[in-house]
């Protein structure tokens, strides 16, 4: 909402896009809707209108009918096991005629083809640039800027929490202290298990394989090792011998299908991925025509918001 | 032509694009045209048809009238001083109703606004992805994948010859020996002056500033220092102290306009740009929403060809 406000003049002047916020759903305020428009500045200031709030999932269709959105943004927390409730939200939004924009990668892994088919049937877009590396061009880049390429595989550092934790452990912290530090700077969640056990990275690998390589891979087909088994001693010994631990994501096309993994690897300091620190993430695509690396430097929450904004512009143009 | 042939089935099946080669112009064979189609395999094998060849520029319009192209590819050598004859080629092609695709960056620096206006007036596209970092997504990425961003500046290593030469000088070669080596591997041209004096990189900086930052900068407004003044001793001394020389391109928006430069700089080995070797190039864009680096690894001539192919697909779709 803050970015929509900051870009309001630019959207109007350069893209002929006017917007109105007709509904919001969050844990704190429930699901509220007003087809004449909610006040975005008031919402940002924590002043919520005194109108009835619905509880989803039971009243999702009532909320949608009242908000009557042309574009729906899905940014609920990831449940990598089933992709819910995000999938139900996106389906309901598409069914009521809205474009569906998701920052939640669960629906890609569990319902990509279904959501694409539904969007196509309704003449709407299902877009999800923010699901991997925030608003960095990945999913929007391939069809438009990289047509007719053969994507043979990729390698990436795609999880910020483990990147911060491993860097802090190099400095001498224990895993627990490093996790605390990552939580203090707002990178790690209260329960960091999904990051530490490699699930977040595994879901990202699956999303890239499903969308960019066209193979409907399942999470249990991706070899997964988290970073809990790495001791501070190992991390520091690696550093002293000119190496750094990174949680590396990999996928490649083989004659027997996609081979994909997420696991800690020691990289020499001459590997550009060894230089990635903090919330900086990167992916290198192996294409038939060249190798292409994309690095997102020092991502903050505005980078995720920007991915949603970019999808909004692409959807309504 | 080789890439068009290799991708023929993919273009047909996935993009519904059929193509026919109706004209070719080169130093070796002159300008030949056949509206029924030239044989691309024969041309690649060096077997040229026994039809009359025109000499341009005088007969360019006759050649175009005979070839009657829907898409024109411009890949003549760069003349950074005036952008000719590429500008005349592109104008003539647009005027006869073809989309104009350029791998030559001279026209961007000397006639960008004019060519855009002409293309718009004729309802055709003027595209030029290959002019900077070959087919790597740069110009096609900004309008589509990065809408509504504020590009504050960029930093890049954009010239392969100087990159190869500086790396070879680190190994003990003189400038002359290193240039010879770059020529042997097909990176440097017979006369490497444009690379060594920083002109190639300066023209690329100008192209990025003009197109992506919307400022019609002139070449003499870009501070330019080549690499001829750097001795092998300096290069090796830098390496021994943990630094590497790279020819760094920079541009940034300031209150008094664009400040841009091309000059050798010493980078610490912790700078990702210090790791770039050979024909690998990179650019880091400073956006309001995040920092974004794009790296093209080990570019070969197919990477330039791919930029032309990508523009072809974008133009005709």
XYZ file of C-alpha atoms in Angstrom:
634
model
C 0.000 0.000 0.000
C 2.874 2.339 0.810
C 4.482 1.652 -2.600
C 1.158 2.056 -4.429
C 0.843 5.484 -2.805
C 4.452 6.444 -3.568
C 4.016 5.470 -7.233
C 0.489 6.907 -7.639
C 1.561 9.871 -9.813
C 3.856 7.714 -11.935
C 1.137 5.100 -12.496
C -1.283 7.832 -13.545
C 1.129 9.774 -15.774
C 3.158 7.016 -17.403
C 0.771 4.055 -17.378
C -2.687 5.676 -17.290
C -3.502 3.535 -14.265
C -5.776 4.824 -11.494
C -6.389 2.595 -8.499
C -8.739 2.320 -5.563
C -8.373 -0.004 -2.590
C -11.712 -1.746 -2.080
C -10.800 -4.517 0.326
C -8.134 -5.676 2.753
C -7.730 -8.911 4.657
C -5.208 -9.429 7.442
C -4.858 -11.263 10.731
C -5.041 -8.008 12.635
C -8.141 -6.410 11.095
C -9.997 -9.340 9.553
C -11.404 -8.962 6.046
C -12.990 -5.585 5.345
C -14.376 -4.241 2.092
C -15.818 -0.994 0.772
C -16.515 -0.717 -2.953
C -16.316 3.086 -2.762
C -12.722 2.783 -1.567
C -10.866 2.434 1.725
C -8.505 5.207 2.837
C -4.974 3.828 2.277
C -3.239 6.501 4.387
C -5.548 5.758 7.316
C -4.906 2.005 6.996
C -1.148 2.601 6.992
C -1.542 4.705 10.133
C -3.381 1.827 11.812
C -6.771 3.571 11.696
C -9.217 0.932 10.527
C -12.748 1.886 9.439
C -15.596 0.830 11.693
C -17.221 -1.477 9.175
C -17.990 -5.175 9.706
C -15.087 -7.556 9.139
C -15.611 -11.038 7.710
C -13.750 -14.115 8.812
C -12.470 -16.224 5.929
C -12.497 -18.847 4.552
C -16.275 -19.120 5.062
C -17.120 -15.630 3.817
C -14.446 -15.185 1.152
C -17.006 -14.975 -1.643
C -19.071 -12.412 0.245
C -15.954 -10.328 0.835
C -15.018 -10.576 -2.856
C -18.553 -9.718 -3.945
C -18.439 -6.557 -1.818
C -14.869 -5.512 -2.696
C -15.468 -6.397 -6.382
C -11.719 -6.284 -7.176
C -10.169 -6.080 -10.629
C -6.858 -7.176 -9.128
C -6.329 -9.366 -6.056
C -2.969 -9.506 -4.199
C -2.205 -12.674 -2.224
C 0.486 -12.262 0.423
C -0.414 -14.711 3.165
C 2.217 -16.850 4.906
C 3.622 -19.853 3.093
C 2.376 -23.320 3.985
C 4.690 -25.404 1.815
C 2.838 -28.617 2.669
C -0.382 -27.738 0.822
C -0.198 -24.135 -0.414
C -3.371 -23.232 1.482
C -5.222 -20.974 2.149
C -3.485 -19.069 -0.671
C -4.737 -21.412 -3.401
C -8.366 -20.972 -2.319
C -7.925 -17.189 -2.190
C -6.448 -17.057 -5.697
C -9.078 -19.380 -7.167
C -11.917 -17.397 -5.661
C -10.432 -14.125 -6.931
C -9.992 -15.464 -10.481
C -13.509 -16.916 -10.420
C -14.952 -13.520 -9.540
C -13.101 -11.969 -12.514
C -10.038 -10.430 -10.862
C -6.418 -10.766 -11.982
C -4.577 -12.802 -9.319
C -1.132 -11.643 -8.162
C 0.680 -13.840 -5.642
C 3.747 -13.302 -3.482
C 3.070 -16.741 -1.969
C 4.934 -19.572 -3.712
C 2.832 -22.391 -2.239
C 0.220 -22.083 -5.020
C 2.934 -22.437 -7.701
C 4.122 -25.691 -6.232
C 0.715 -27.179 -5.545
C -1.657 -25.691 -8.136
C 0.282 -23.984 -10.920
C -1.373 -25.642 -13.906
C -4.829 -25.407 -12.364
C -4.468 -21.685 -11.613
C -3.061 -20.968 -15.097
C -5.976 -22.814 -16.691
C -8.495 -20.974 -14.545
C -6.917 -17.593 -15.337
C -6.938 -18.385 -19.049
C -10.574 -19.511 -18.961
C -11.570 -16.253 -17.278
C -9.378 -14.064 -19.517
C -7.365 -12.894 -16.530
C -3.692 -13.095 -15.505
C -2.121 -15.196 -12.754
C 1.241 -13.561 -11.957
C 3.764 -14.255 -9.200
C 7.036 -12.377 -9.788
C 7.605 -11.838 -6.047
C 7.670 -15.534 -5.174
C 11.383 -15.961 -6.000
C 13.922 -13.152 -5.390
C 11.158 -10.607 -4.736
C 10.554 -8.177 -7.572
C 13.756 -9.087 -9.395
C 12.953 -9.997 -12.996
C 12.697 -13.793 -13.180
C 9.265 -15.031 -14.207
C 8.429 -11.916 -16.223
C 11.843 -11.967 -17.915
C 11.681 -15.428 -19.431
C 8.737 -15.215 -21.778
C 9.444 -11.637 -22.864
C 13.205 -11.042 -22.705
C 14.383 -14.632 -23.195
C 12.082 -16.153 -25.822
C 13.023 -19.459 -27.456
C 15.906 -20.248 -25.110
C 16.721 -23.710 -23.832
C 17.048 -23.531 -20.028
C 19.299 -26.445 -19.133
C 19.520 -25.758 -15.421
C 20.250 -23.226 -12.728
C 22.177 -22.719 -9.493
C 21.237 -20.217 -6.829
C 21.483 -18.809 -3.328
C 17.824 -18.117 -2.704
C 17.227 -18.057 1.051
C 18.189 -14.934 3.014
C 17.898 -16.370 6.537
C 20.422 -19.164 6.007
C 22.725 -16.702 4.242
C 22.651 -14.323 7.227
C 22.979 -17.208 9.719
C 26.018 -18.733 7.968
C 27.721 -15.306 7.751
C 27.123 -14.680 11.472
C 28.454 -18.153 12.328
C 31.657 -17.268 10.446
C 32.025 -14.392 12.900
C 31.884 -16.778 15.845
C 28.198 -17.037 16.795
C 26.460 -20.342 17.495
C 23.522 -21.378 15.298
C 21.074 -20.179 17.970
C 22.808 -16.812 18.366
C 22.985 -16.373 14.602
C 19.278 -17.147 14.225
C 18.507 -14.610 16.952
C 20.570 -12.042 15.040
C 18.678 -12.825 11.799
C 15.395 -12.393 13.695
C 16.567 -9.078 15.198
C 17.254 -7.592 11.753
C 13.839 -8.756 10.529
C 15.032 -11.465 8.146
C 14.136 -14.653 10.011
C 10.644 -15.463 11.216
C 9.720 -16.360 14.792
C 9.873 -20.024 13.824
C 12.869 -20.239 11.461
C 12.458 -23.975 10.772
C 11.298 -23.604 7.166
C 14.465 -21.646 6.381
C 16.958 -23.694 8.435
C 15.619 -27.019 7.146
C 15.803 -25.831 3.539
C 12.064 -25.883 2.861
C 11.841 -22.266 1.729
C 14.683 -22.797 -0.750
C 13.222 -26.135 -1.887
C 9.863 -24.533 -2.654
C 11.677 -21.847 -4.679
C 13.561 -24.491 -6.657
C 10.274 -26.248 -7.348
C 8.653 -22.983 -8.504
C 11.529 -22.265 -10.922
C 11.499 -25.820 -12.297
C 7.707 -25.916 -12.709
C 7.363 -22.521 -14.393
C 10.639 -22.061 -16.277
C 11.557 -25.654 -17.131
C 7.989 -26.871 -17.648
C 8.297 -29.928 -15.407
C 5.710 -30.484 -12.677
C 8.244 -31.510 -10.007
C 7.076 -32.436 -6.507
C 8.851 -31.302 -3.333
C 9.858 -34.848 -2.377
C 11.704 -35.172 -5.703
C 14.153 -32.453 -4.598
C 17.095 -33.605 -2.485
C 17.041 -31.407 0.620
C 19.561 -30.834 3.402
C 19.234 -27.853 5.738
C 21.972 -26.100 7.704
C 21.233 -27.406 11.230
C 23.932 -30.035 10.897
C 26.713 -27.510 10.295
C 28.733 -26.530 13.352
C 30.341 -23.116 13.935
C 33.676 -24.944 13.903
C 33.032 -26.268 10.386
C 31.982 -22.831 9.175
C 35.080 -21.165 10.605
C 37.424 -23.920 9.426
C 36.031 -23.500 5.911
C 36.555 -19.762 6.098
C 40.144 -20.216 7.269
C 40.869 -22.463 4.281
C 39.484 -19.874 1.848
C 36.017 -21.378 1.509
C 32.530 -20.326 2.569
C 29.426 -22.376 3.276
C 26.322 -21.357 1.312
C 22.964 -23.108 1.020
C 23.059 -23.860 -2.708
C 19.994 -24.582 -4.842
C 20.489 -26.580 -8.025
C 18.436 -28.011 -10.852
C 19.455 -29.510 -14.151
C 17.749 -31.307 -16.984
C 19.097 -34.853 -17.404
C 18.095 -37.657 -19.759
C 16.147 -39.208 -16.864
C 14.387 -36.001 -15.836
C 15.125 -33.045 -13.590
C 17.795 -33.533 -10.931
C 17.365 -30.913 -8.197
C 18.832 -30.299 -4.764
C 19.117 -27.855 -1.884
C 22.116 -28.373 0.355
C 25.016 -26.598 2.058
C 28.142 -26.491 -0.099
C 31.611 -25.067 0.432
C 32.472 -22.521 -2.246
C 35.899 -21.040 -3.009
C 36.123 -17.250 -2.659
C 36.627 -17.022 -6.428
C 33.019 -18.169 -6.883
C 30.802 -15.068 -7.175
C 28.189 -16.814 -5.029
C 30.702 -16.961 -2.159
C 30.586 -13.147 -1.999
C 26.830 -12.988 -1.398
C 26.073 -11.670 2.060
C 23.000 -10.860 4.117
C 19.771 -10.551 2.161
C 21.524 -10.559 -1.219
C 20.400 -13.493 -3.355
C 21.371 -14.748 -6.777
C 20.624 -17.268 -9.466
C 22.661 -18.362 -12.470
C 20.751 -19.762 -15.438
C 22.492 -22.065 -17.896
C 20.976 -21.304 -21.285
C 21.953 -22.679 -24.668
C 22.925 -19.169 -25.827
C 24.875 -17.904 -22.781
C 25.087 -18.107 -19.017
C 23.046 -15.476 -17.193
C 23.283 -14.495 -13.538
C 20.784 -12.277 -11.761
C 21.716 -10.818 -8.373
C 19.330 -8.988 -6.079
C 21.322 -6.812 -3.704
C 20.245 -6.210 -0.130
C 16.559 -6.932 -0.545
C 14.147 -5.260 1.867
C 10.360 -5.567 2.091
C 9.932 -2.899 -0.620
C 11.514 -5.380 -3.059
C 8.660 -7.839 -2.449
C 6.114 -5.045 -2.695
C 7.671 -3.990 -5.992
C 7.157 -7.466 -7.447
C 3.452 -7.184 -6.650
C 3.343 -3.682 -8.166
C 5.102 -4.857 -11.338
C 2.623 -7.730 -11.726
C -0.238 -5.254 -11.144
C 1.041 -3.069 -14.007
C 1.616 -6.084 -16.299
C -1.854 -7.458 -15.501
C -3.905 -4.345 -16.160
C -1.984 -2.971 -19.141
C 21.449 -17.308 -39.935
C 22.815 -20.355 -38.158
C 20.707 -19.583 -35.074
C 17.596 -18.918 -37.171
C 18.039 -22.361 -38.697
C 18.683 -24.030 -35.347
C 15.531 -22.456 -33.874
C 13.331 -22.926 -36.948
C 11.172 -25.690 -35.445
C 10.837 -23.873 -32.129
C 9.814 -20.617 -33.846
C 7.202 -22.510 -35.844
C 5.823 -24.622 -33.023
C 5.950 -22.231 -30.082
C 5.663 -18.822 -31.731
C 3.855 -19.542 -35.018
C 6.676 -17.746 -36.841
C 7.797 -18.837 -40.318
C 10.688 -16.981 -41.899
C 12.305 -16.597 -45.307
C 15.622 -14.894 -46.020
C 15.062 -12.485 -48.924
C 18.214 -10.405 -48.834
C 21.740 -10.305 -47.468
C 24.377 -7.582 -47.546
C 27.985 -8.096 -46.554
C 31.446 -6.883 -47.521
C 32.237 -10.241 -49.054
C 29.194 -10.809 -51.270
C 27.769 -7.319 -51.732
C 24.015 -6.831 -51.365
C 21.911 -9.582 -52.921
C 18.151 -10.055 -52.815
C 15.606 -12.617 -53.942
C 11.997 -12.175 -52.843
C 11.333 -15.908 -53.329
C 13.976 -16.661 -50.697
C 17.708 -17.255 -50.579
C 19.017 -20.648 -49.454
C 20.368 -20.101 -45.914
C 22.287 -23.397 -45.778
C 24.049 -22.550 -49.057
C 24.944 -19.075 -47.798
C 26.416 -20.550 -44.597
C 28.469 -22.943 -46.739
C 29.851 -19.978 -48.697
C 27.878 -20.800 -51.844
C 26.447 -17.511 -53.034
C 23.770 -17.399 -55.748
C 24.767 -16.033 -59.115
C 22.426 -13.073 -59.017
C 23.449 -9.427 -59.412
C 24.779 -7.754 -56.265
C 24.174 -4.091 -55.542
C 26.662 -1.746 -53.966
C 25.197 0.378 -51.192
C 24.620 3.115 -50.165
C 23.532 4.218 -53.650
C 21.234 1.282 -54.342
C 19.964 0.597 -50.829
C 16.369 1.425 -51.754
C 16.516 -0.817 -54.836
C 17.866 -3.656 -52.693
C 15.099 -3.098 -50.124
C 12.432 -2.909 -52.835
C 13.577 -6.279 -54.190
C 14.078 -8.005 -50.833
C 10.827 -6.481 -49.485
C 11.701 -7.389 -45.876
C 9.316 -7.445 -42.936
C 12.302 -7.418 -40.578
C 15.742 -5.903 -41.230
C 18.813 -6.860 -39.165
C 21.641 -4.299 -38.956
C 25.001 -5.729 -37.897
C 27.594 -3.561 -39.629
C 30.753 -2.417 -37.816
C 30.495 0.397 -35.296
C 31.577 3.870 -36.269
C 31.187 5.641 -32.940
C 31.921 9.045 -34.484
C 28.737 9.272 -36.559
C 26.847 5.954 -36.352
C 26.937 5.558 -40.149
C 26.181 3.762 -42.388
C 24.003 1.914 -39.851
C 21.673 4.886 -39.298
C 20.948 5.178 -43.036
C 20.326 1.429 -43.275
C 17.867 1.454 -40.366
C 16.034 4.546 -41.617
C 15.641 3.104 -45.095
C 14.383 -0.204 -43.694
C 11.797 1.504 -41.461
C 10.701 3.744 -44.322
C 10.030 0.709 -46.494
C 7.864 -0.800 -43.738
C 10.229 -3.261 -42.048
C 10.880 -3.662 -38.341
C 14.471 -2.550 -37.678
C 16.667 -4.659 -35.389
C 20.172 -3.373 -34.663
C 23.244 -4.939 -33.076
C 25.113 -1.708 -33.867
C 25.076 0.817 -31.028
C 26.130 3.821 -33.126
C 22.528 4.550 -34.132
C 21.439 4.632 -30.475
C 24.034 7.248 -29.621
C 23.532 9.404 -32.723
C 19.908 8.937 -33.778
C 17.877 7.235 -31.039
C 14.982 9.682 -30.832
C 14.785 10.059 -34.602
C 14.700 6.286 -35.190
C 12.092 5.776 -32.439
C 9.899 8.494 -33.960
C 10.246 7.018 -37.440
C 9.407 3.514 -36.192
C 6.362 4.840 -34.347
C 5.165 6.782 -37.401
C 5.397 3.647 -39.534
C 3.853 1.353 -36.918
C 7.029 -0.712 -36.722
C 9.542 -1.558 -33.967
C 13.119 -0.337 -33.573
C 14.855 -2.840 -31.266
C 18.497 -3.197 -30.248
C 18.924 -5.711 -27.403
C 22.301 -6.907 -28.741
C 23.986 -3.507 -28.545
C 24.936 -3.886 -24.863
C 25.866 -7.278 -23.345
C 24.653 -9.145 -26.431
C 21.335 -10.916 -26.000
C 21.343 -10.547 -22.217
C 18.071 -8.939 -21.100
C 18.732 -5.219 -20.671
C 16.678 -3.043 -22.997
C 13.804 -5.533 -23.251
C 13.801 -6.049 -19.477
C 13.254 -2.464 -18.380
C 9.898 -1.614 -19.894
C 8.381 -5.052 -19.283
C 9.982 -6.566 -16.172
C 10.932 -3.340 -14.392
C 8.034 -0.934 -14.946
C 7.793 2.243 -12.860
C 11.270 1.957 -11.338
C 13.570 4.898 -10.713
C 16.979 4.074 -12.238
C 19.424 6.190 -10.263
C 22.603 4.947 -11.897
C 24.647 1.938 -12.908
C 28.145 0.507 -12.819
C 29.471 -2.068 -15.251
C 32.286 -4.012 -16.884
C 31.092 -3.868 -20.474
C 34.093 -4.354 -22.754
C 35.458 -7.869 -23.307
C 38.754 -6.940 -24.995
C 40.044 -4.794 -22.120
C 38.891 -7.452 -19.662
C 40.872 -10.164 -21.466
C 43.892 -7.856 -21.921
C 44.048 -6.877 -18.236
C 43.729 -10.533 -17.166
C 46.571 -11.548 -19.504
C 48.740 -8.668 -18.235
C 48.246 -9.996 -14.697
C 49.835 -13.223 -15.943
C 52.939 -11.339 -17.104
C 52.231 -10.337 -20.717
C 52.906 -6.853 -22.069
C 49.995 -4.807 -23.445
C 50.977 -5.757 -27.013
C 51.251 -9.471 -26.180
C 47.937 -9.378 -24.334
C 46.219 -7.678 -27.274
C 47.643 -10.340 -29.598
C 46.220 -13.001 -27.271
C 42.786 -11.315 -27.298
C 42.929 -11.226 -31.104
C 43.931 -14.891 -31.276
C 40.860 -15.974 -29.295
C 38.627 -13.839 -31.525
C 37.717 -11.187 -28.952
C 39.734 -8.180 -30.127
C 39.500 -6.737 -33.641
C 42.454 -6.176 -35.980
C 42.567 -2.566 -34.843
C 41.834 -2.736 -31.110
C 41.973 1.050 -30.592
C 38.252 1.503 -29.955
C 38.448 -1.020 -27.125
C 41.791 0.033 -25.619
C 40.899 3.724 -25.690
C 37.553 3.086 -24.010
C 35.380 4.156 -26.956
C 33.414 0.899 -27.149
C 32.601 1.087 -23.427
C 31.796 4.812 -23.682
C 29.303 4.206 -26.474
C 27.666 1.487 -24.347
C 27.389 3.864 -21.386
C 25.808 6.449 -23.672
C 23.322 3.892 -25.017
C 22.259 2.858 -21.497
C 21.919 6.487 -20.348
C 19.960 7.545 -23.446
C 17.518 4.629 -23.462
C 17.170 3.671 -19.791
C 17.690 7.030 -18.062
C 16.012 9.130 -20.751
C 18.846 11.650 -21.078
C 20.249 12.409 -24.534
C 23.900 12.383 -23.423
C 26.699 13.043 -25.946
C 29.941 11.042 -26.045
C 32.062 14.067 -25.077
C 30.035 14.419 -21.874
C 31.367 11.060 -20.654
C 34.741 11.123 -18.899
C 36.897 8.580 -20.730
C 40.269 6.988 -19.920
C 41.439 3.866 -21.763
C 43.885 1.227 -20.545
C 46.958 2.128 -22.639
C 48.475 4.064 -19.740
C 48.500 1.049 -17.413
C 51.780 -0.840 -17.204
C 52.143 -4.593 -16.589
C 53.991 -3.641 -13.402
C 50.967 -1.686 -12.134
C 48.631 -4.547 -12.993
C 50.787 -7.113 -11.198
C 51.432 -4.859 -8.197
C 47.683 -4.387 -7.840
C 47.151 -8.154 -8.010
C 49.818 -8.743 -5.357
C 48.072 -6.331 -3.004
C 44.745 -8.135 -3.461
C 43.328 -5.789 -6.093
C 42.500 -6.107 -9.800
C 42.286 -3.502 -12.524
C 39.021 -3.420 -14.463
C 37.762 -0.888 -16.993
C 34.743 0.364 -15.066
C 31.749 2.115 -16.623
C 29.661 4.384 -14.398
C 26.682 6.675 -14.658
C 24.596 8.367 -12.003
C 21.834 10.914 -11.893
C 22.909 14.043 -9.991
C 21.097 17.331 -9.341
C 23.164 18.867 -12.166
C 22.526 16.055 -14.668
C 24.093 12.713 -15.506
C 27.663 12.135 -14.348
C 29.250 9.330 -16.399
C 32.709 7.878 -16.837
C 34.739 5.020 -18.293
C 38.107 4.466 -16.633
C 40.385 1.794 -15.165
C 39.810 1.268 -11.462
C 41.417 -1.021 -8.895
C 38.824 -3.279 -7.262
C 39.246 -5.420 -4.136
C 38.733 -9.153 -4.669
C 35.609 -8.934 -2.499
C 33.944 -6.885 -5.258
C 32.000 -9.287 -7.507
C 33.175 -7.285 -10.534
C 36.791 -8.186 -9.670
C 35.943 -11.837 -10.417
C 34.828 -11.177 -13.996
C 37.196 -12.771 -16.468
C 37.473 -13.108 -20.214
C 34.323 -12.318 -22.164
C 32.132 -12.232 -19.062
C 30.498 -8.832 -18.605
C 28.241 -7.363 -15.967
C 26.202 -4.357 -14.985
C 24.706 -3.351 -11.647
C 21.660 -1.119 -11.723
C 20.823 1.030 -8.708
C 17.033 1.168 -8.564
C 14.826 2.764 -5.922
C 13.374 -0.657 -5.050
C 16.565 -2.802 -4.972
C 19.981 -3.214 -6.510
C 20.061 -5.525 -9.530
C 23.107 -7.062 -11.185
C 23.050 -8.843 -14.513
C 26.053 -10.982 -15.503
C 26.580 -12.499 -18.945
C 28.974 -15.418 -18.634
C 31.492 -16.266 -21.337
C 29.726 -14.601 -24.240
C 30.390 -15.965 -27.718
C 29.039 -14.773 -31.065
C 25.858 -16.839 -30.570
C 25.007 -14.477 -27.692
C 24.907 -11.520 -30.087
C 22.931 -13.547 -32.609
C 20.464 -14.445 -29.868
C 19.834 -10.769 -29.115
C 18.856 -10.269 -32.761
C 16.648 -13.375 -32.650
C 14.933 -12.197 -29.474
C 14.230 -8.795 -31.028
C 12.913 -10.562 -34.136
C 10.431 -12.531 -32.031
C 9.417 -9.454 -30.010
C 8.963 -7.416 -33.198
C 6.754 -9.808 -35.126
C 4.649 -11.159 -32.269
